[in-house]
């Protein structure tokens, strides 16, 4: 049985703010199921003593010294903004107070 | 709409409160968590950002080493275990405060976990709060809601966004459920947040100014019948951003939950918003799909390996713990246990330390912070620290008093002026003309007038009843509208009458 079904895809699409038609949901559920199943077969090979891989590159602690570097002007920062006012990005009011 | 509440005492008779806290601490690094843009409060909007903070395509974040070290220090100070290896994760949500549409955070492998903090309550007893985890993440930008009547989001026409705060390093400290606090829950809430604030300030890793949002608290409250093991449904009150507000919010939520449960209804698991003006919370959004953040490992950031050598070198840098520091300060200042506890509870320990460091005596520092400043804070219903009086102002007022330029009564007027934004104490003395009358000629003529008005008192003093001099001093103070140095006036009166003091 596939680890991902049509309802899962619809739920993810909603969370990701992606509008999908019924056809697209059907097709995507099938395609994602193949991918998820493929990943699952890799998991079967890896034993319980192998930790999950979060990164493919064998590097750690790539760190930066705490020194101020490159910074934009407000004008540069706002240059790609659809709308701006008083040096700030102007966005539609969104009713969620977090 | 106002929620019904039970009185706190009745709520406590019927229900057992369980608390939980998420405290966000902004680190005071020079730069941001993942970009080299400056981490500075209060600058012009969108001048402390670069491409990484704006989430522009193709950028590569790099972790700030000092932020990691500060996070490890916080973990150590909270008696946590430090993860040998940990990763960052993307926490997805759509809101304009994060231009990337995700917050870079940590998910199932926080850098610090399984700690505890011993919190001292006002009676000196110790309550141990277990720490679940402390993880690294980044702050969001600041939204200002425009239009509408109240300046709140409801009714706003649009919002303006400043991303200077976006990417500022944060450490989020999460407690395990706190049980057994009983009726001391509100006090414990305040004491816990105060203790965290004290620790991060003491470590030097955060400016720890709550009024600037350097330390922010989300408070979880649930109630259950006494004897029941299972927790009740909780509410999460967001952004309770002063110590008094933490105490008040927990108290209010306990009273509100109790009223709901007592009437046979159930608590809705939801976010609540604290309102300082009404001292109450209102309903935010219910927990829903929106809380499915689709976490996944951040592919652009590599794991952090905290080797034992690194951790131990950071442990060696830890300063004297706050509890030990308190013992030392009390001994240095010579305060009684009661005086010292009052100072701690008023939250002005740091201010007194800074005031003493700036040159005032311990007694003078306490006189101001626990006296006039505390009195005004109470009237204004704010924490003394939030009133706007700085240690430098206290030291200058004291110096002006000691030099004889002003007296205690005038000093209070000078403070009025300072708080009204009229400048330094010296500026206010000048602009308001508040200096004491030190011209002996002026004083002498006021004394002559007062003596002439009360010849029988003058006779008594001449006859040796020195204590009668108070009546004449009073007369002189009246004429000079309080702007005279009472000690000098007394001297001059006795001299005028030819009496030895």
mmCIF file of N, CA and C in Angstrom, chain A residues 11-18 53-80 83-98, chain B residues 29-36 38 45-51 54 62-66 87 94-97 144 153-154 156-163 273 285 289 292 294 297-299 301-305 310:
data_model
loop_
_atom_site.group_PDB
_atom_site.id
_atom_site.type_symbol
_atom_site.label_atom_id
_atom_site.label_comp_id
_atom_site.label_asym_id
_atom_site.label_seq_id
_atom_site.Cartn_x
_atom_site.Cartn_y
_atom_site.Cartn_z
ATOM 1 N N UNK A 11 -4.192 17.679 1.431
ATOM 2 C CA UNK A 11 -3.857 18.346 2.685
ATOM 3 C C UNK A 11 -2.554 19.142 2.545
ATOM 4 N N UNK A 12 -1.540 18.513 1.959
ATOM 5 C CA UNK A 12 -0.254 19.182 1.754
ATOM 6 C C UNK A 12 -0.406 20.386 0.828
ATOM 7 N N UNK A 13 -1.217 20.220 -0.212
ATOM 8 C CA UNK A 13 -1.426 21.318 -1.159
ATOM 9 C C UNK A 13 -2.049 22.510 -0.448
ATOM 10 N N UNK A 14 -2.988 22.209 0.444
ATOM 11 C CA UNK A 14 -3.638 23.283 1.197
ATOM 12 C C UNK A 14 -2.640 23.975 2.113
ATOM 13 N N UNK A 15 -1.825 23.180 2.809
ATOM 14 C CA UNK A 15 -0.819 23.760 3.704
ATOM 15 C C UNK A 15 0.186 24.607 2.933
ATOM 16 N N UNK A 16 0.516 24.168 1.730
ATOM 17 C CA UNK A 16 1.528 24.850 0.934
ATOM 18 C C UNK A 16 0.934 25.973 0.079
ATOM 19 N N UNK A 17 -0.380 26.214 0.238
ATOM 20 C CA UNK A 17 -1.074 27.239 -0.553
ATOM 21 C C UNK A 17 -0.916 26.981 -2.049
ATOM 22 N N UNK A 18 -1.045 25.738 -2.466
ATOM 23 C CA UNK A 18 -0.990 25.396 -3.883
ATOM 24 C C UNK A 18 -2.375 24.917 -4.303
ATOM 25 N N UNK A 53 19.642 10.297 7.388
ATOM 26 C CA UNK A 53 20.548 11.261 6.775
ATOM 27 C C UNK A 53 19.816 12.576 6.574
ATOM 28 N N UNK A 54 20.334 13.657 7.181
ATOM 29 C CA UNK A 54 19.703 14.950 6.927
ATOM 30 C C UNK A 54 20.446 15.706 5.835
ATOM 31 N N UNK A 55 21.719 15.357 5.637
ATOM 32 C CA UNK A 55 22.524 16.052 4.639
ATOM 33 C C UNK A 55 23.434 15.062 3.926
ATOM 34 N N UNK A 56 23.576 15.206 2.623
ATOM 35 C CA UNK A 56 24.417 14.267 1.873
ATOM 36 C C UNK A 56 25.906 14.613 1.939
ATOM 37 N N UNK A 57 26.217 15.836 2.423
ATOM 38 C CA UNK A 57 27.627 16.253 2.397
ATOM 39 C C UNK A 57 28.265 15.972 3.755
ATOM 40 N N UNK A 58 29.416 15.311 3.823
ATOM 41 C CA UNK A 58 30.033 14.979 5.108
ATOM 42 C C UNK A 58 30.794 16.156 5.702
ATOM 43 N N UNK A 59 30.053 17.242 5.987
ATOM 44 C CA UNK A 59 30.660 18.433 6.588
ATOM 45 C C UNK A 59 29.833 18.795 7.817
ATOM 46 N N UNK A 60 30.506 19.366 8.835
ATOM 47 C CA UNK A 60 29.784 19.900 9.998
ATOM 48 C C UNK A 60 30.422 21.228 10.390
ATOM 49 N N UNK A 61 29.728 21.938 11.263
ATOM 50 C CA UNK A 61 30.248 23.200 11.826
ATOM 51 C C UNK A 61 30.797 24.155 10.773
ATOM 52 N N UNK A 62 30.003 24.401 9.757
ATOM 53 C CA UNK A 62 30.358 25.464 8.817
ATOM 54 C C UNK A 62 29.814 26.748 9.431
ATOM 55 N N UNK A 63 30.705 27.480 10.072
ATOM 56 C CA UNK A 63 30.272 28.612 10.890
ATOM 57 C C UNK A 63 30.921 29.902 10.419
ATOM 58 N N UNK A 64 30.304 30.996 10.813
ATOM 59 C CA UNK A 64 30.748 32.331 10.424
ATOM 60 C C UNK A 64 31.104 33.090 11.697
ATOM 61 N N UNK A 65 32.188 33.866 11.677
ATOM 62 C CA UNK A 65 32.497 34.728 12.815
ATOM 63 C C UNK A 65 31.436 35.825 12.892
ATOM 64 N N UNK A 66 31.199 36.329 14.104
ATOM 65 C CA UNK A 66 30.129 37.310 14.329
ATOM 66 C C UNK A 66 30.621 38.722 13.973
ATOM 67 N N UNK A 67 30.838 38.945 12.685
ATOM 68 C CA UNK A 67 31.356 40.230 12.216
ATOM 69 C C UNK A 67 30.400 40.783 11.161
ATOM 70 N N UNK A 68 30.034 42.055 11.319
ATOM 71 C CA UNK A 68 29.079 42.657 10.384
ATOM 72 C C UNK A 68 29.686 42.710 8.989
ATOM 73 N N UNK A 69 28.887 42.295 8.025
ATOM 74 C CA UNK A 69 29.355 42.290 6.642
ATOM 75 C C UNK A 69 28.401 43.037 5.736
ATOM 76 N N UNK A 70 28.041 42.388 4.677
ATOM 77 C CA UNK A 70 27.232 43.013 3.643
ATOM 78 C C UNK A 70 25.835 43.393 4.149
ATOM 79 N N UNK A 71 25.414 44.616 3.833
ATOM 80 C CA UNK A 71 24.075 45.054 4.224
ATOM 81 C C UNK A 71 23.492 45.933 3.117
ATOM 82 N N UNK A 72 22.186 45.830 2.927
ATOM 83 C CA UNK A 72 21.520 46.617 1.880
ATOM 84 C C UNK A 72 21.052 47.960 2.437
ATOM 85 N N UNK A 73 20.833 48.935 1.583
ATOM 86 C CA UNK A 73 20.122 50.143 1.998
ATOM 87 C C UNK A 73 18.633 49.822 1.955
ATOM 88 N N UNK A 74 17.823 50.666 2.619
ATOM 89 C CA UNK A 74 16.383 50.440 2.594
ATOM 90 C C UNK A 74 15.878 50.483 1.147
ATOM 91 N N UNK A 75 16.454 51.389 0.377
ATOM 92 C CA UNK A 75 16.043 51.509 -1.028
ATOM 93 C C UNK A 75 16.306 50.227 -1.799
ATOM 94 N N UNK A 76 17.494 49.649 -1.579
ATOM 95 C CA UNK A 76 17.817 48.383 -2.254
ATOM 96 C C UNK A 76 16.903 47.267 -1.761
ATOM 97 N N UNK A 77 16.670 47.245 -0.423
ATOM 98 C CA UNK A 77 15.841 46.177 0.139
ATOM 99 C C UNK A 77 14.446 46.222 -0.452
ATOM 100 N N UNK A 78 13.945 47.450 -0.685
ATOM 101 C CA UNK A 78 12.559 47.597 -1.144
ATOM 102 C C UNK A 78 12.435 47.576 -2.665
ATOM 103 N N UNK A 79 13.588 47.483 -3.353
ATOM 104 C CA UNK A 79 13.538 47.655 -4.811
ATOM 105 C C UNK A 79 12.713 46.588 -5.514
ATOM 106 N N UNK A 80 12.599 45.406 -4.898
ATOM 107 C CA UNK A 80 11.798 44.366 -5.539
ATOM 108 C C UNK A 80 10.418 44.222 -4.933
ATOM 109 N N UNK A 83 4.940 46.662 -3.236
ATOM 110 C CA UNK A 83 4.394 47.910 -2.704
ATOM 111 C C UNK A 83 5.217 48.282 -1.471
ATOM 112 N N UNK A 84 5.418 49.571 -1.270
ATOM 113 C CA UNK A 84 6.203 50.024 -0.120
ATOM 114 C C UNK A 84 5.662 51.358 0.355
ATOM 115 N N UNK A 85 5.950 51.676 1.608
ATOM 116 C CA UNK A 85 5.508 52.954 2.173
ATOM 117 C C UNK A 85 6.421 53.293 3.353
ATOM 118 N N UNK A 86 6.954 54.497 3.354
ATOM 119 C CA UNK A 86 7.764 54.960 4.487
ATOM 120 C C UNK A 86 8.941 54.053 4.815
ATOM 121 N N UNK A 87 9.599 53.511 3.798
ATOM 122 C CA UNK A 87 10.760 52.666 4.053
ATOM 123 C C UNK A 87 10.408 51.249 4.463
ATOM 124 N N UNK A 88 9.125 50.919 4.421
ATOM 125 C CA UNK A 88 8.715 49.567 4.811
ATOM 126 C C UNK A 88 7.909 48.896 3.704
ATOM 127 N N UNK A 89 7.919 47.565 3.739
ATOM 128 C CA UNK A 89 7.132 46.785 2.796
ATOM 129 C C UNK A 89 5.656 46.952 3.151
ATOM 130 N N UNK A 90 4.830 47.167 2.139
ATOM 131 C CA UNK A 90 3.402 47.307 2.403
ATOM 132 C C UNK A 90 2.701 46.030 1.930
ATOM 133 N N UNK A 91 1.968 45.402 2.826
ATOM 134 C CA UNK A 91 1.315 44.123 2.503
ATOM 135 C C UNK A 91 -0.152 44.188 2.895
ATOM 136 N N UNK A 92 -0.994 43.358 2.266
ATOM 137 C CA UNK A 92 -2.405 43.327 2.655
ATOM 138 C C UNK A 92 -2.535 42.892 4.115
ATOM 139 N N UNK A 93 -3.545 43.407 4.803
ATOM 140 C CA UNK A 93 -3.795 42.982 6.179
ATOM 141 C C UNK A 93 -4.203 41.522 6.170
ATOM 142 N N UNK A 94 -3.576 40.738 7.007
ATOM 143 C CA UNK A 94 -3.908 39.318 7.100
ATOM 144 C C UNK A 94 -4.371 39.046 8.515
ATOM 145 N N UNK A 95 -5.545 38.456 8.607
ATOM 146 C CA UNK A 95 -6.181 38.326 9.916
ATOM 147 C C UNK A 95 -5.625 37.129 10.682
ATOM 148 N N UNK A 96 -4.421 37.325 11.173
ATOM 149 C CA UNK A 96 -3.837 36.283 12.006
ATOM 150 C C UNK A 96 -2.804 36.984 12.861
ATOM 151 N N UNK A 97 -3.020 36.996 14.147
ATOM 152 C CA UNK A 97 -2.257 37.891 15.008
ATOM 153 C C UNK A 97 -1.091 37.194 15.692
ATOM 154 N N UNK A 98 -0.223 36.584 14.933
ATOM 155 C CA UNK A 98 0.898 35.918 15.603
ATOM 156 C C UNK A 98 2.212 36.592 15.312
ATOM 157 N N UNK B 29 24.106 39.248 19.703
ATOM 158 C CA UNK B 29 25.246 39.133 18.788
ATOM 159 C C UNK B 29 25.333 40.393 17.932
ATOM 160 N N UNK B 30 26.488 40.604 17.317
ATOM 161 C CA UNK B 30 26.641 41.767 16.443
ATOM 162 C C UNK B 30 25.863 41.581 15.150
ATOM 163 N N UNK B 31 25.756 40.308 14.724
ATOM 164 C CA UNK B 31 25.096 40.034 13.446
ATOM 165 C C UNK B 31 23.980 39.006 13.648
ATOM 166 N N UNK B 32 23.278 38.739 12.573
ATOM 167 C CA UNK B 32 22.111 37.861 12.639
ATOM 168 C C UNK B 32 22.506 36.381 12.709
ATOM 169 N N UNK B 33 21.464 35.551 12.864
ATOM 170 C CA UNK B 33 21.707 34.116 13.044
ATOM 171 C C UNK B 33 22.344 33.511 11.803
ATOM 172 N N UNK B 34 21.848 33.893 10.631
ATOM 173 C CA UNK B 34 22.294 33.235 9.399
ATOM 174 C C UNK B 34 22.836 34.211 8.353
ATOM 175 N N UNK B 35 22.902 35.491 8.707
ATOM 176 C CA UNK B 35 23.445 36.466 7.761
ATOM 177 C C UNK B 35 24.357 37.433 8.514
ATOM 178 N N UNK B 36 25.206 38.137 7.766
ATOM 179 C CA UNK B 36 26.163 39.048 8.395
ATOM 180 C C UNK B 36 25.590 40.450 8.538
ATOM 181 N N UNK B 38 23.623 43.537 10.400
ATOM 182 C CA UNK B 38 23.718 43.901 11.821
ATOM 183 C C UNK B 38 22.458 43.533 12.602
ATOM 184 N N UNK B 45 13.812 51.544 9.492
ATOM 185 C CA UNK B 45 13.296 50.275 8.950
ATOM 186 C C UNK B 45 14.075 49.791 7.729
ATOM 187 N N UNK B 46 14.280 48.497 7.690
ATOM 188 C CA UNK B 46 14.876 47.805 6.541
ATOM 189 C C UNK B 46 16.264 48.318 6.159
ATOM 190 N N UNK B 47 17.027 48.737 7.177
ATOM 191 C CA UNK B 47 18.410 49.141 6.915
ATOM 192 C C UNK B 47 19.405 48.135 7.497
ATOM 193 N N UNK B 48 18.901 47.131 8.227
ATOM 194 C CA UNK B 48 19.774 46.098 8.788
ATOM 195 C C UNK B 48 19.453 44.739 8.165
ATOM 196 N N UNK B 49 19.315 44.729 6.856
ATOM 197 C CA UNK B 49 18.969 43.479 6.171
ATOM 198 C C UNK B 49 19.886 43.293 4.964
ATOM 199 N N UNK B 50 20.070 42.032 4.611
ATOM 200 C CA UNK B 50 20.657 41.752 3.302
ATOM 201 C C UNK B 50 19.837 40.662 2.620
ATOM 202 N N UNK B 51 20.347 40.139 1.531
ATOM 203 C CA UNK B 51 19.554 39.217 0.712
ATOM 204 C C UNK B 51 19.101 37.985 1.491
ATOM 205 N N UNK B 54 16.056 38.686 3.569
ATOM 206 C CA UNK B 54 14.864 38.901 2.743
ATOM 207 C C UNK B 54 14.442 37.625 2.026
ATOM 208 N N UNK B 62 24.630 31.205 6.489
ATOM 209 C CA UNK B 62 25.750 30.591 7.217
ATOM 210 C C UNK B 62 25.541 30.885 8.702
ATOM 211 N N UNK B 63 25.725 29.858 9.535
ATOM 212 C CA UNK B 63 25.427 29.975 10.970
ATOM 213 C C UNK B 63 26.452 30.860 11.678
ATOM 214 N N UNK B 64 25.943 31.703 12.545
ATOM 215 C CA UNK B 64 26.754 32.599 13.378
ATOM 216 C C UNK B 64 27.352 31.790 14.528
ATOM 217 N N UNK B 65 28.677 31.694 14.562
ATOM 218 C CA UNK B 65 29.353 30.860 15.564
ATOM 219 C C UNK B 65 29.050 31.360 16.984
ATOM 220 N N UNK B 66 29.059 32.679 17.143
ATOM 221 C CA UNK B 66 28.834 33.209 18.483
ATOM 222 C C UNK B 66 27.414 32.890 18.980
ATOM 223 N N UNK B 87 20.773 19.597 14.218
ATOM 224 C CA UNK B 87 20.558 20.175 12.892
ATOM 225 C C UNK B 87 19.518 21.292 12.962
ATOM 226 N N UNK B 94 2.816 30.745 6.396
ATOM 227 C CA UNK B 94 2.689 31.896 5.501
ATOM 228 C C UNK B 94 2.221 33.102 6.291
ATOM 229 N N UNK B 95 3.073 34.064 6.446
ATOM 230 C CA UNK B 95 2.714 35.302 7.113
ATOM 231 C C UNK B 95 3.795 36.311 6.751
ATOM 232 N N UNK B 96 3.425 37.572 6.549
ATOM 233 C CA UNK B 96 4.427 38.510 6.004
ATOM 234 C C UNK B 96 5.597 38.812 6.941
ATOM 235 N N UNK B 97 5.536 38.335 8.192
ATOM 236 C CA UNK B 97 6.685 38.625 9.058
ATOM 237 C C UNK B 97 7.896 37.780 8.688
ATOM 238 N N UNK B 144 3.449 46.461 11.386
ATOM 239 C CA UNK B 144 2.653 47.530 11.976
ATOM 240 C C UNK B 144 1.345 47.585 11.199
ATOM 241 N N UNK B 153 -4.915 44.418 14.514
ATOM 242 C CA UNK B 153 -5.107 43.809 13.206
ATOM 243 C C UNK B 153 -6.572 43.852 12.782
ATOM 244 N N UNK B 154 -7.494 43.684 13.756
ATOM 245 C CA UNK B 154 -8.905 43.717 13.401
ATOM 246 C C UNK B 154 -9.230 45.079 12.808
ATOM 247 N N UNK B 156 -7.787 46.477 10.311
ATOM 248 C CA UNK B 156 -6.662 47.130 9.640
ATOM 249 C C UNK B 156 -6.850 47.057 8.128
ATOM 250 N N UNK B 157 -6.377 48.090 7.436
ATOM 251 C CA UNK B 157 -6.495 48.110 5.985
ATOM 252 C C UNK B 157 -5.292 47.430 5.335
ATOM 253 N N UNK B 158 -4.123 47.646 5.934
ATOM 254 C CA UNK B 158 -2.906 47.028 5.402
ATOM 255 C C UNK B 158 -1.854 47.038 6.498
ATOM 256 N N UNK B 159 -0.746 46.369 6.240
ATOM 257 C CA UNK B 159 0.321 46.310 7.238
ATOM 258 C C UNK B 159 1.634 46.747 6.607
ATOM 259 N N UNK B 160 2.496 47.342 7.420
ATOM 260 C CA UNK B 160 3.828 47.725 6.963
ATOM 261 C C UNK B 160 4.845 46.847 7.673
ATOM 262 N N UNK B 161 5.854 46.394 6.919
ATOM 263 C CA UNK B 161 6.782 45.420 7.470
ATOM 264 C C UNK B 161 8.213 45.960 7.475
ATOM 265 N N UNK B 162 8.838 45.794 8.626
ATOM 266 C CA UNK B 162 10.249 46.140 8.807
ATOM 267 C C UNK B 162 10.981 44.827 9.107
ATOM 268 N N UNK B 163 11.940 44.470 8.247
ATOM 269 C CA UNK B 163 12.635 43.186 8.415
ATOM 270 C C UNK B 163 13.949 43.311 9.191
ATOM 271 N N UNK B 273 -4.745 36.092 23.512
ATOM 272 C CA UNK B 273 -3.935 37.317 23.464
ATOM 273 C C UNK B 273 -4.113 38.096 24.753
ATOM 274 N N UNK B 285 -6.599 32.365 17.634
ATOM 275 C CA UNK B 285 -7.110 31.358 16.705
ATOM 276 C C UNK B 285 -7.067 29.976 17.354
ATOM 277 N N UNK B 289 -5.035 23.041 11.361
ATOM 278 C CA UNK B 289 -4.088 22.652 10.327
ATOM 279 C C UNK B 289 -2.924 23.630 10.234
ATOM 280 N N UNK B 292 0.360 22.622 11.376
ATOM 281 C CA UNK B 292 1.129 21.584 10.692
ATOM 282 C C UNK B 292 2.202 22.296 9.890
ATOM 283 N N UNK B 294 5.013 21.346 8.558
ATOM 284 C CA UNK B 294 5.790 20.638 7.527
ATOM 285 C C UNK B 294 7.298 20.833 7.751
ATOM 286 N N UNK B 297 14.482 18.895 7.423
ATOM 287 C CA UNK B 297 15.849 19.344 7.677
ATOM 288 C C UNK B 297 16.235 20.451 6.707
ATOM 289 N N UNK B 298 16.841 21.517 7.232
ATOM 290 C CA UNK B 298 17.275 22.651 6.405
ATOM 291 C C UNK B 298 18.453 22.200 5.540
ATOM 292 N N UNK B 299 18.243 22.110 4.213
ATOM 293 C CA UNK B 299 19.309 21.577 3.360
ATOM 294 C C UNK B 299 20.505 22.523 3.217
ATOM 295 N N UNK B 301 21.947 24.276 5.597
ATOM 296 C CA UNK B 301 22.774 24.408 6.804
ATOM 297 C C UNK B 301 23.218 23.034 7.275
ATOM 298 N N UNK B 302 24.504 22.905 7.575
ATOM 299 C CA UNK B 302 25.044 21.605 7.965
ATOM 300 C C UNK B 302 24.908 21.400 9.465
ATOM 301 N N UNK B 303 25.010 20.152 9.899
ATOM 302 C CA UNK B 303 24.845 19.875 11.334
ATOM 303 C C UNK B 303 25.877 20.609 12.197
ATOM 304 N N UNK B 304 25.470 20.892 13.428
ATOM 305 C CA UNK B 304 26.371 21.494 14.416
ATOM 306 C C UNK B 304 26.868 20.375 15.325
ATOM 307 N N UNK B 305 28.178 20.241 15.411
ATOM 308 C CA UNK B 305 28.775 19.237 16.287
ATOM 309 C C UNK B 305 29.368 19.949 17.493
ATOM 310 N N UNK B 310 34.792 21.781 23.115
ATOM 311 C CA UNK B 310 34.148 23.076 22.854
ATOM 312 C C UNK B 310 33.196 23.423 24.002
#
